Amino acid sequence: MTTVLVVNSGSSSLKYQLLDGAEQVLASGLVERIGGAGSITHRGPGGEVTVAADVPNHRAALALMMATCTEHGPQLAPDVVGHRVVHGGARFSAPVVVDDEVEAAVEELAALAPLHNPPGLQGIRAARATFPGVPQVAVFDTAFHATMPPEARTYAVDADLAARRGIRRYGFHGTSHEYVSQETARFLGHAGRFVVLHLGNGASACAVSGGRSVATSMGLTPLEGLVMGTRGGDLDPGALLHLLRTGMTVDEVDTLLNRRSGLAGLTGTGDLRDVLAAAARGDAQAALALDVYAHRIRGYVGAYLAHLGGLDALVFTAGVGENSPEVRARVVEGLGHLGLVLAPARNEARGRGARLVSPDDAAVPVLVVPTDEELQIARHARAVTAG
Ligand code: ADP
């Protein structure tokens, strides 16, 4: 029975989960504010504890996790460690066991994902030092989208330049889209043509056919596509040229695109619950933000229906997709001509696990399927090291 430790490193946080061979979660937790006076919240056999500690770096975060496990359980002796790595570039189309050469390649890819790859790399380095001899597996957010056909992954720009500089659509949230589409196939009993809407702080749509990604809304970076918490998704590149020519610096544009756009840019808050509450109080800007948010999603659903040549399920997942009946209703509203309708009572009911939110006789099932990226990373880590 293989015990897997899953590590998801952010720039100032580290999430972990320990799963046994039966996919039971033995422990999970979060180290926050890495880089200074931080803390760990750990859930183990004895319940949840939060402990304050100095956490200068990711190595210290793993040491804190080890010490907390030693004190509060469970015993931490993983057979394999699985890491979330955001960008696998053109090279990594599948999970891989990390060696020095892979580590160097992930470091090189930081040029394409400067915000996202360095923390993953720090997590890998810290875990290699903390668990010597234990295989480390990198699982890439981009890998599931490696099956996109050329017409879906190619940007129509200078072909030589694009090839030299790696300018193409890679797609992200792949671990989630893969897990959710597999769970959808299990639920329905067949792997058909699905559109998966991963709506969290980050958000992306994915067209899945026969278990393979054939189109997705994020591109070279996780900035393209849907409206997100603080990222605006699709934007005329001419707007960026205009801003740069009229005095904004590259760093200011970076901040605009990553932090001051999306729901946050339109309303001042990137948390969809706050935007819904403001709209319910009559705030016109919040109402506009929700309209833009849903309008963008509906555009992608329509486009992917055309790419797929039909639809066997529309699937909602992640924080917003799993928890907001109102957003699901706004997305599906008026799409009856495409076979998409909700059963209002099912849509409103809270539930765990995969569930149907459309009527039994609907032409296209609409589902809520909770994502579980940690479990999918654990499955990959186990599969890659099984031989
Ligand atoms: P991340 O992308 O960081 O993993 P999540 O998938 O947890 O994020 O999604 C976070 C988002 O989900 C936030 O915008 C939050 O407002 C939203 N959310 C969580 N619960 C609800 C809810 N009940 N209704 C609407 N939105 C919700």
mmCIF file with all atom_site columns, N, CA and C in Angstrom, residues 250-288:
data_model
loop_
_atom_site.group_PDB
_atom_site.id
_atom_site.type_symbol
_atom_site.label_atom_id
_atom_site.label_alt_id
_atom_site.label_comp_id
_atom_site.label_asym_id
_atom_site.label_entity_id
_atom_site.label_seq_id
_atom_site.pdbx_PDB_ins_code
_atom_site.Cartn_x
_atom_site.Cartn_y
_atom_site.Cartn_z
_atom_site.occupancy
_atom_site.B_iso_or_equiv
_atom_site.pdbx_formal_charge
_atom_site.auth_seq_id
_atom_site.auth_comp_id
_atom_site.auth_asym_id
_atom_site.auth_atom_id
_atom_site.pdbx_PDB_model_num
ATOM 1   N N  . VAL A 1 250 ? 5.732   48.219 -17.743 1.00 0.00 ? 250 VAL A N  1
ATOM 2   C CA . VAL A 1 250 ? 5.415   46.795 -17.872 1.00 0.00 ? 250 VAL A CA 1
ATOM 3   C C  . VAL A 1 250 ? 4.945   46.240 -16.524 1.00 0.00 ? 250 VAL A C  1
ATOM 4   N N  . ASP A 1 251 ? 5.599   46.648 -15.437 1.00 0.00 ? 251 ASP A N  1
ATOM 5   C CA . ASP A 1 251 ? 5.186   46.145 -14.116 1.00 0.00 ? 251 ASP A CA 1
ATOM 6   C C  . ASP A 1 251 ? 3.788   46.611 -13.753 1.00 0.00 ? 251 ASP A C  1
ATOM 7   N N  . GLU A 1 252 ? 3.451   47.847 -14.141 1.00 0.00 ? 252 GLU A N  1
ATOM 8   C CA . GLU A 1 252 ? 2.101   48.344 -13.842 1.00 0.00 ? 252 GLU A CA 1
ATOM 9   C C  . GLU A 1 252 ? 1.050   47.562 -14.633 1.00 0.00 ? 252 GLU A C  1
ATOM 10  N N  . VAL A 1 253 ? 1.381   47.252 -15.885 1.00 0.00 ? 253 VAL A N  1
ATOM 11  C CA . VAL A 1 253 ? 0.440   46.462 -16.693 1.00 0.00 ? 253 VAL A CA 1
ATOM 12  C C  . VAL A 1 253 ? 0.303   45.056 -16.108 1.00 0.00 ? 253 VAL A C  1
ATOM 13  N N  . ASP A 1 254 ? 1.415   44.510 -15.649 1.00 0.00 ? 254 ASP A N  1
ATOM 14  C CA . ASP A 1 254 ? 1.397   43.183 -15.009 1.00 0.00 ? 254 ASP A CA 1
ATOM 15  C C  . ASP A 1 254 ? 0.448   43.191 -13.805 1.00 0.00 ? 254 ASP A C  1
ATOM 16  N N  . THR A 1 255 ? 0.593   44.220 -12.965 1.00 0.00 ? 255 THR A N  1
ATOM 17  C CA . THR A 1 255 ? -0.277  44.331 -11.788 1.00 0.00 ? 255 THR A CA 1
ATOM 18  C C  . THR A 1 255 ? -1.733  44.504 -12.201 1.00 0.00 ? 255 THR A C  1
ATOM 19  N N  . LEU A 1 256 ? -1.962  45.320 -13.228 1.00 0.00 ? 256 LEU A N  1
ATOM 20  C CA . LEU A 1 256 ? -3.327  45.517 -13.727 1.00 0.00 ? 256 LEU A CA 1
ATOM 21  C C  . LEU A 1 256 ? -3.944  44.180 -14.136 1.00 0.00 ? 256 LEU A C  1
ATOM 22  N N  . LEU A 1 257 ? -3.172  43.390 -14.893 1.00 0.00 ? 257 LEU A N  1
ATOM 23  C CA . LEU A 1 257 ? -3.723  42.147 -15.447 1.00 0.00 ? 257 LEU A CA 1
ATOM 24  C C  . LEU A 1 257 ? -3.895  41.065 -14.394 1.00 0.00 ? 257 LEU A C  1
ATOM 25  N N  . ASN A 1 258 ? -2.968  41.003 -13.426 1.00 0.00 ? 258 ASN A N  1
ATOM 26  C CA . ASN A 1 258 ? -3.011  39.926 -12.446 1.00 0.00 ? 258 ASN A CA 1
ATOM 27  C C  . ASN A 1 258 ? -3.803  40.266 -11.186 1.00 0.00 ? 258 ASN A C  1
ATOM 28  N N  . ARG A 1 259 ? -3.871  41.548 -10.839 1.00 0.00 ? 259 ARG A N  1
ATOM 29  C CA . ARG A 1 259 ? -4.449  41.922 -9.538  1.00 0.00 ? 259 ARG A CA 1
ATOM 30  C C  . ARG A 1 259 ? -5.633  42.877 -9.629  1.00 0.00 ? 259 ARG A C  1
ATOM 31  N N  . ARG A 1 260 ? -5.664  43.722 -10.658 1.00 0.00 ? 260 ARG A N  1
ATOM 32  C CA . ARG A 1 260 ? -6.679  44.793 -10.679 1.00 0.00 ? 260 ARG A CA 1
ATOM 33  C C  . ARG A 1 260 ? -7.670  44.598 -11.809 1.00 0.00 ? 260 ARG A C  1
ATOM 34  N N  . SER A 1 261 ? -7.902  43.363 -12.204 1.00 0.00 ? 261 SER A N  1
ATOM 35  C CA . SER A 1 261 ? -8.853  43.073 -13.275 1.00 0.00 ? 261 SER A CA 1
ATOM 36  C C  . SER A 1 261 ? -9.893  42.083 -12.757 1.00 0.00 ? 261 SER A C  1
ATOM 37  N N  . GLY A 1 262 ? -10.672 41.537 -13.650 1.00 0.00 ? 262 GLY A N  1
ATOM 38  C CA . GLY A 1 262 ? -11.686 40.556 -13.252 1.00 0.00 ? 262 GLY A CA 1
ATOM 39  C C  . GLY A 1 262 ? -12.732 41.188 -12.338 1.00 0.00 ? 262 GLY A C  1
ATOM 40  N N  . LEU A 1 263 ? -13.296 40.358 -11.457 1.00 0.00 ? 263 LEU A N  1
ATOM 41  C CA . LEU A 1 263 ? -14.316 40.867 -10.529 1.00 0.00 ? 263 LEU A CA 1
ATOM 42  C C  . LEU A 1 263 ? -13.740 41.988 -9.672  1.00 0.00 ? 263 LEU A C  1
ATOM 43  N N  . ALA A 1 264 ? -12.467 41.833 -9.249  1.00 0.00 ? 264 ALA A N  1
ATOM 44  C CA . ALA A 1 264 ? -11.837 42.857 -8.401  1.00 0.00 ? 264 ALA A CA 1
ATOM 45  C C  . ALA A 1 264 ? -11.715 44.173 -9.156  1.00 0.00 ? 264 ALA A C  1
ATOM 46  N N  . GLY A 1 265 ? -11.349 44.091 -10.440 1.00 0.00 ? 265 GLY A N  1
ATOM 47  C CA . GLY A 1 265 ? -11.206 45.308 -11.229 1.00 0.00 ? 265 GLY A CA 1
ATOM 48  C C  . GLY A 1 265 ? -12.535 46.018 -11.424 1.00 0.00 ? 265 GLY A C  1
ATOM 49  N N  . LEU A 1 266 ? -13.590 45.241 -11.603 1.00 0.00 ? 266 LEU A N  1
ATOM 50  C CA . LEU A 1 266 ? -14.892 45.839 -11.891 1.00 0.00 ? 266 LEU A CA 1
ATOM 51  C C  . LEU A 1 266 ? -15.600 46.324 -10.626 1.00 0.00 ? 266 LEU A C  1
ATOM 52  N N  . THR A 1 267 ? -15.341 45.649 -9.481  1.00 0.00 ? 267 THR A N  1
ATOM 53  C CA . THR A 1 267 ? -16.155 45.957 -8.293  1.00 0.00 ? 267 THR A CA 1
ATOM 54  C C  . THR A 1 267 ? -15.346 46.308 -7.053  1.00 0.00 ? 267 THR A C  1
ATOM 55  N N  . GLY A 1 268 ? -14.040 46.030 -7.060  1.00 0.00 ? 268 GLY A N  1
ATOM 56  C CA . GLY A 1 268 ? -13.242 46.259 -5.849  1.00 0.00 ? 268 GLY A CA 1
ATOM 57  C C  . GLY A 1 268 ? -13.070 45.000 -5.008  1.00 0.00 ? 268 GLY A C  1
ATOM 58  N N  . THR A 1 269 ? -13.848 43.948 -5.276  1.00 0.00 ? 269 THR A N  1
ATOM 59  C CA . THR A 1 269 ? -13.638 42.684 -4.557  1.00 0.00 ? 269 THR A CA 1
ATOM 60  C C  . THR A 1 269 ? -13.596 41.524 -5.547  1.00 0.00 ? 269 THR A C  1
ATOM 61  N N  . GLY A 1 270 ? -12.655 40.615 -5.312  1.00 0.00 ? 270 GLY A N  1
ATOM 62  C CA . GLY A 1 270 ? -12.531 39.455 -6.187  1.00 0.00 ? 270 GLY A CA 1
ATOM 63  C C  . GLY A 1 270 ? -13.296 38.253 -5.680  1.00 0.00 ? 270 GLY A C  1
ATOM 64  N N  . ASP A 1 271 ? -13.970 38.402 -4.532  1.00 0.00 ? 271 ASP A N  1
ATOM 65  C CA . ASP A 1 271 ? -14.710 37.268 -3.959  1.00 0.00 ? 271 ASP A CA 1
ATOM 66  C C  . ASP A 1 271 ? -16.143 37.290 -4.480  1.00 0.00 ? 271 ASP A C  1
ATOM 67  N N  . LEU A 1 272 ? -16.500 36.242 -5.196  1.00 0.00 ? 272 LEU A N  1
ATOM 68  C CA . LEU A 1 272 ? -17.798 36.237 -5.862  1.00 0.00 ? 272 LEU A CA 1
ATOM 69  C C  . LEU A 1 272 ? -18.965 36.363 -4.886  1.00 0.00 ? 272 LEU A C  1
ATOM 70  N N  . ARG A 1 273 ? -18.782 35.844 -3.669  1.00 0.00 ? 273 ARG A N  1
ATOM 71  C CA . ARG A 1 273 ? -19.878 35.968 -2.681  1.00 0.00 ? 273 ARG A CA 1
ATOM 72  C C  . ARG A 1 273 ? -20.183 37.428 -2.396  1.00 0.00 ? 273 ARG A C  1
ATOM 73  N N  . ASP A 1 274 ? -19.112 38.243 -2.287  1.00 0.00 ? 274 ASP A N  1
ATOM 74  C CA . ASP A 1 274 ? -19.317 39.671 -2.015  1.00 0.00 ? 274 ASP A CA 1
ATOM 75  C C  . ASP A 1 274 ? -19.970 40.364 -3.204  1.00 0.00 ? 274 ASP A C  1
ATOM 76  N N  . VAL A 1 275 ? -19.595 39.943 -4.408  1.00 0.00 ? 275 VAL A N  1
ATOM 77  C CA . VAL A 1 275 ? -20.178 40.561 -5.601  1.00 0.00 ? 275 VAL A CA 1
ATOM 78  C C  . VAL A 1 275 ? -21.669 40.217 -5.683  1.00 0.00 ? 275 VAL A C  1
ATOM 79  N N  . LEU A 1 276 ? -22.017 38.965 -5.392  1.00 0.00 ? 276 LEU A N  1
ATOM 80  C CA . LEU A 1 276 ? -23.434 38.567 -5.395  1.00 0.00 ? 276 LEU A CA 1
ATOM 81  C C  . LEU A 1 276 ? -24.215 39.363 -4.355  1.00 0.00 ? 276 LEU A C  1
ATOM 82  N N  . ALA A 1 277 ? -23.615 39.535 -3.170  1.00 0.00 ? 277 ALA A N  1
ATOM 83  C CA . ALA A 1 277 ? -24.311 40.266 -2.104  1.00 0.00 ? 277 ALA A CA 1
ATOM 84  C C  . ALA A 1 277 ? -24.505 41.727 -2.505  1.00 0.00 ? 277 ALA A C  1
ATOM 85  N N  . ALA A 1 278 ? -23.482 42.328 -3.119  1.00 0.00 ? 278 ALA A N  1
ATOM 86  C CA . ALA A 1 278 ? -23.597 43.733 -3.532  1.00 0.00 ? 278 ALA A CA 1
ATOM 87  C C  . ALA A 1 278 ? -24.661 43.886 -4.617  1.00 0.00 ? 278 ALA A C  1
ATOM 88  N N  . ALA A 1 279 ? -24.685 42.946 -5.554  1.00 0.00 ? 279 ALA A N  1
ATOM 89  C CA . ALA A 1 279 ? -25.691 43.019 -6.618  1.00 0.00 ? 279 ALA A CA 1
ATOM 90  C C  . ALA A 1 279 ? -27.092 42.884 -6.021  1.00 0.00 ? 279 ALA A C  1
ATOM 91  N N  . ALA A 1 280 ? -27.235 42.030 -5.020  1.00 0.00 ? 280 ALA A N  1
ATOM 92  C CA . ALA A 1 280 ? -28.558 41.845 -4.384  1.00 0.00 ? 280 ALA A CA 1
ATOM 93  C C  . ALA A 1 280 ? -29.000 43.112 -3.659  1.00 0.00 ? 280 ALA A C  1
ATOM 94  N N  . ARG A 1 281 ? -28.034 43.941 -3.225  1.00 0.00 ? 281 ARG A N  1
ATOM 95  C CA . ARG A 1 281 ? -28.371 45.220 -2.576  1.00 0.00 ? 281 ARG A CA 1
ATOM 96  C C  . ARG A 1 281 ? -28.647 46.320 -3.583  1.00 0.00 ? 281 ARG A C  1
ATOM 97  N N  . GLY A 1 282 ? -28.527 46.002 -4.875  1.00 0.00 ? 282 GLY A N  1
ATOM 98  C CA . GLY A 1 282 ? -28.840 46.992 -5.903  1.00 0.00 ? 282 GLY A CA 1
ATOM 99  C C  . GLY A 1 282 ? -27.624 47.697 -6.473  1.00 0.00 ? 282 GLY A C  1
ATOM 100 N N  . ASP A 1 283 ? -26.416 47.229 -6.168  1.00 0.00 ? 283 ASP A N  1
ATOM 101 C CA . ASP A 1 283 ? -25.196 47.855 -6.686  1.00 0.00 ? 283 ASP A CA 1
ATOM 102 C C  . ASP A 1 283 ? -25.078 47.570 -8.187  1.00 0.00 ? 283 ASP A C  1
ATOM 103 N N  . ALA A 1 284 ? -25.156 48.636 -9.002  1.00 0.00 ? 284 ALA A N  1
ATOM 104 C CA . ALA A 1 284 ? -25.218 48.462 -10.461 1.00 0.00 ? 284 ALA A CA 1
ATOM 105 C C  . ALA A 1 284 ? -23.895 47.916 -11.009 1.00 0.00 ? 284 ALA A C  1
ATOM 106 N N  . GLN A 1 285 ? -22.770 48.327 -10.434 1.00 0.00 ? 285 GLN A N  1
ATOM 107 C CA . GLN A 1 285 ? -21.469 47.864 -10.931 1.00 0.00 ? 285 GLN A CA 1
ATOM 108 C C  . GLN A 1 285 ? -21.289 46.368 -10.644 1.00 0.00 ? 285 GLN A C  1
ATOM 109 N N  . ALA A 1 286 ? -21.759 45.935 -9.486  1.00 0.00 ? 286 ALA A N  1
ATOM 110 C CA . ALA A 1 286 ? -21.691 44.497 -9.157  1.00 0.00 ? 286 ALA A CA 1
ATOM 111 C C  . ALA A 1 286 ? -22.584 43.707 -10.113 1.00 0.00 ? 286 ALA A C  1
ATOM 112 N N  . ALA A 1 287 ? -23.752 44.254 -10.421 1.00 0.00 ? 287 ALA A N  1
ATOM 113 C CA . ALA A 1 287 ? -24.660 43.567 -11.358 1.00 0.00 ? 287 ALA A CA 1
ATOM 114 C C  . ALA A 1 287 ? -24.006 43.459 -12.733 1.00 0.00 ? 287 ALA A C  1
ATOM 115 N N  . LEU A 1 288 ? -23.332 44.533 -13.159 1.00 0.00 ? 288 LEU A N  1
ATOM 116 C CA . LEU A 1 288 ? -22.634 44.503 -14.449 1.00 0.00 ? 288 LEU A CA 1
ATOM 117 C C  . LEU A 1 288 ? -21.541 43.441 -14.429 1.00 0.00 ? 288 LEU A C  1
#
